[in-house]
Each structure stands twice: as structure tokens, then as C-alpha cells.
Tab-separated table of C-alpha atoms in Angstrom:
chain	number	residue	atom	x	y	z
A	14	UNK	CA	209.540	74.809	274.638
A	15	UNK	CA	213.234	74.072	274.964
A	16	UNK	CA	213.047	72.002	271.774
A	17	UNK	CA	211.882	74.974	269.695
A	18	UNK	CA	214.432	77.358	268.183
A	19	UNK	CA	214.219	80.884	269.606
A	20	UNK	CA	210.836	80.258	271.244
A	21	UNK	CA	209.127	83.047	273.141
A	22	UNK	CA	206.317	82.397	275.599
A	23	UNK	CA	203.539	84.978	275.479
A	24	UNK	CA	201.115	85.046	278.379
A	25	UNK	CA	198.861	87.185	280.511
A	26	UNK	CA	196.830	86.636	283.660
A	27	UNK	CA	193.895	85.405	281.565
A	28	UNK	CA	192.916	84.921	277.919
A	29	UNK	CA	192.022	88.608	277.556
A	30	UNK	CA	195.400	89.842	278.735
A	31	UNK	CA	197.144	87.130	276.726
A	32	UNK	CA	195.462	88.428	273.561
A	33	UNK	CA	196.939	91.866	274.298
A	34	UNK	CA	200.393	90.338	274.896
A	35	UNK	CA	200.208	88.520	271.549
A	36	UNK	CA	199.092	91.658	269.715
A	37	UNK	CA	201.869	93.685	271.342
A	38	UNK	CA	204.470	91.085	270.412
A	39	UNK	CA	203.476	90.760	266.775
A	40	UNK	CA	202.350	94.348	266.219
A	41	UNK	CA	204.119	95.864	263.255
A	42	UNK	CA	202.441	99.240	263.600
A	43	UNK	CA	199.127	97.646	262.664
A	44	UNK	CA	196.527	100.259	261.900
A	45	UNK	CA	193.770	97.640	261.880
A	46	UNK	CA	192.831	95.668	264.978
A	47	UNK	CA	190.566	92.636	265.179
A	48	UNK	CA	188.154	91.898	268.028
A	49	UNK	CA	186.421	88.632	268.964
A	50	UNK	CA	184.597	87.246	271.941
A	51	UNK	CA	186.722	85.419	274.465
A	52	UNK	CA	183.724	83.346	275.534
A	53	UNK	CA	183.721	81.008	272.513
A	54	UNK	CA	186.669	80.188	270.319
A	55	UNK	CA	185.278	79.886	266.766
A	56	UNK	CA	185.384	83.563	265.733
A	57	UNK	CA	188.800	84.188	267.264
A	58	UNK	CA	190.227	81.011	265.781
A	59	UNK	CA	189.058	81.682	262.246
A	60	UNK	CA	189.863	85.388	262.459
A	61	UNK	CA	193.410	84.740	263.657
A	62	UNK	CA	194.607	83.821	260.165
A	63	UNK	CA	193.384	87.147	258.777
A	64	UNK	CA	194.857	89.082	261.689
A	65	UNK	CA	198.221	87.324	261.329
A	66	UNK	CA	198.264	88.073	257.615
A	67	UNK	CA	197.873	91.739	258.535
A	68	UNK	CA	200.580	91.701	261.206
A	69	UNK	CA	198.512	91.729	264.369
A	70	UNK	CA	196.506	89.460	266.637
A	71	UNK	CA	192.907	89.070	267.717
A	72	UNK	CA	191.964	90.997	270.828
A	73	UNK	CA	189.374	89.359	273.066
A	74	UNK	CA	186.388	90.904	274.821
A	75	UNK	CA	183.801	89.449	277.153
A	76	UNK	CA	180.589	91.045	278.328
A	77	UNK	CA	182.607	94.211	278.848
A	78	UNK	CA	185.800	95.823	277.596
A	79	UNK	CA	188.549	95.142	280.132
A	80	UNK	CA	190.572	98.118	281.329
A	81	UNK	CA	193.773	96.656	279.886
A	82	UNK	CA	192.181	96.471	276.444
A	83	UNK	CA	190.915	100.024	276.757
A	84	UNK	CA	194.454	101.166	277.572
A	85	UNK	CA	195.923	99.158	274.665
A	86	UNK	CA	193.491	100.575	272.103
A	87	UNK	CA	193.827	104.111	273.442
A	88	UNK	CA	197.609	103.839	273.081
A	89	UNK	CA	197.591	102.202	269.630
A	90	UNK	CA	194.762	104.314	268.171
A	91	UNK	CA	194.051	102.026	265.193
A	92	UNK	CA	192.103	103.545	262.318
A	93	UNK	CA	189.969	100.446	261.857
A	94	UNK	CA	188.409	97.822	264.123
A	95	UNK	CA	186.891	94.647	262.747
A	96	UNK	CA	184.614	92.819	265.173
A	97	UNK	CA	184.108	89.146	264.353
A	98	UNK	CA	180.788	87.405	264.930
A	99	UNK	CA	178.281	90.242	264.929
A	100	UNK	CA	176.088	91.184	267.884
A	101	UNK	CA	175.419	87.536	268.730
A	102	UNK	CA	179.075	87.223	269.746
A	103	UNK	CA	179.977	90.809	270.772
A	104	UNK	CA	177.134	92.881	272.188
A	105	UNK	CA	176.159	96.313	270.898
A	106	UNK	CA	177.152	97.730	274.309
A	107	UNK	CA	180.685	96.338	273.970
A	108	UNK	CA	180.882	97.522	270.365
A	109	UNK	CA	179.794	101.003	271.460
A	110	UNK	CA	182.414	101.055	274.208
A	111	UNK	CA	185.128	100.043	271.742
A	112	UNK	CA	184.169	102.784	269.307
A	113	UNK	CA	183.934	105.376	272.098
A	114	UNK	CA	187.666	104.966	272.732
A	115	UNK	CA	188.401	106.772	269.466
A	116	UNK	CA	186.400	109.985	269.856
């Protein structure tokens, strides 16, 4: 890291919290947030290019929506969520919980 100019290390206690740290760091008032499963990497990896192009990161979920992610989304109040991978990757229950944060 010392060899990189102006490097910043972004981290959390786990991959889910790290995804929030990355989104917070790169957030440019993004009104569109991207969600992917944290269980397998393919959707998050491919979706990261689109998220970066739009000035944000990819937020990760598991079989539930972690409290830290709930707090992040409640604070940011994006107008649009894109969930990568469909219900095979992110369950309908998790999708419902995500959408319930905006009512």
C-alpha cells in the first residue's frame, strides 16, 4: 500500500460492512444503489463496473439484510435499487425487506 500514491484502505468487519464502507467512500450523492449477494462473487463482480460508472458501489446482502445496511439505505434514501442476480441470488424475502425500507 505504501507504494501506491494517495492510497486509502477501505474495510469493515466483514464483506457486508466493507461494501457499505466502499459505497460511503465513493458515494457522490448516488440516487441509485446496487445490491448483490455476498455469498457468491459473480454478480457483485460484474455489477461493480456499472455501479462505479454511476458513482457508487455494490452493497452486499446474505440471507438477510444486515442492520448496518438497513441504516445505510434508510439514511441515503436512494430512489432506485437494482438487485443483481434475480431471486436465485437474492431471495424474495430479502428483496421485500430492502423495498420496505422506503415506505
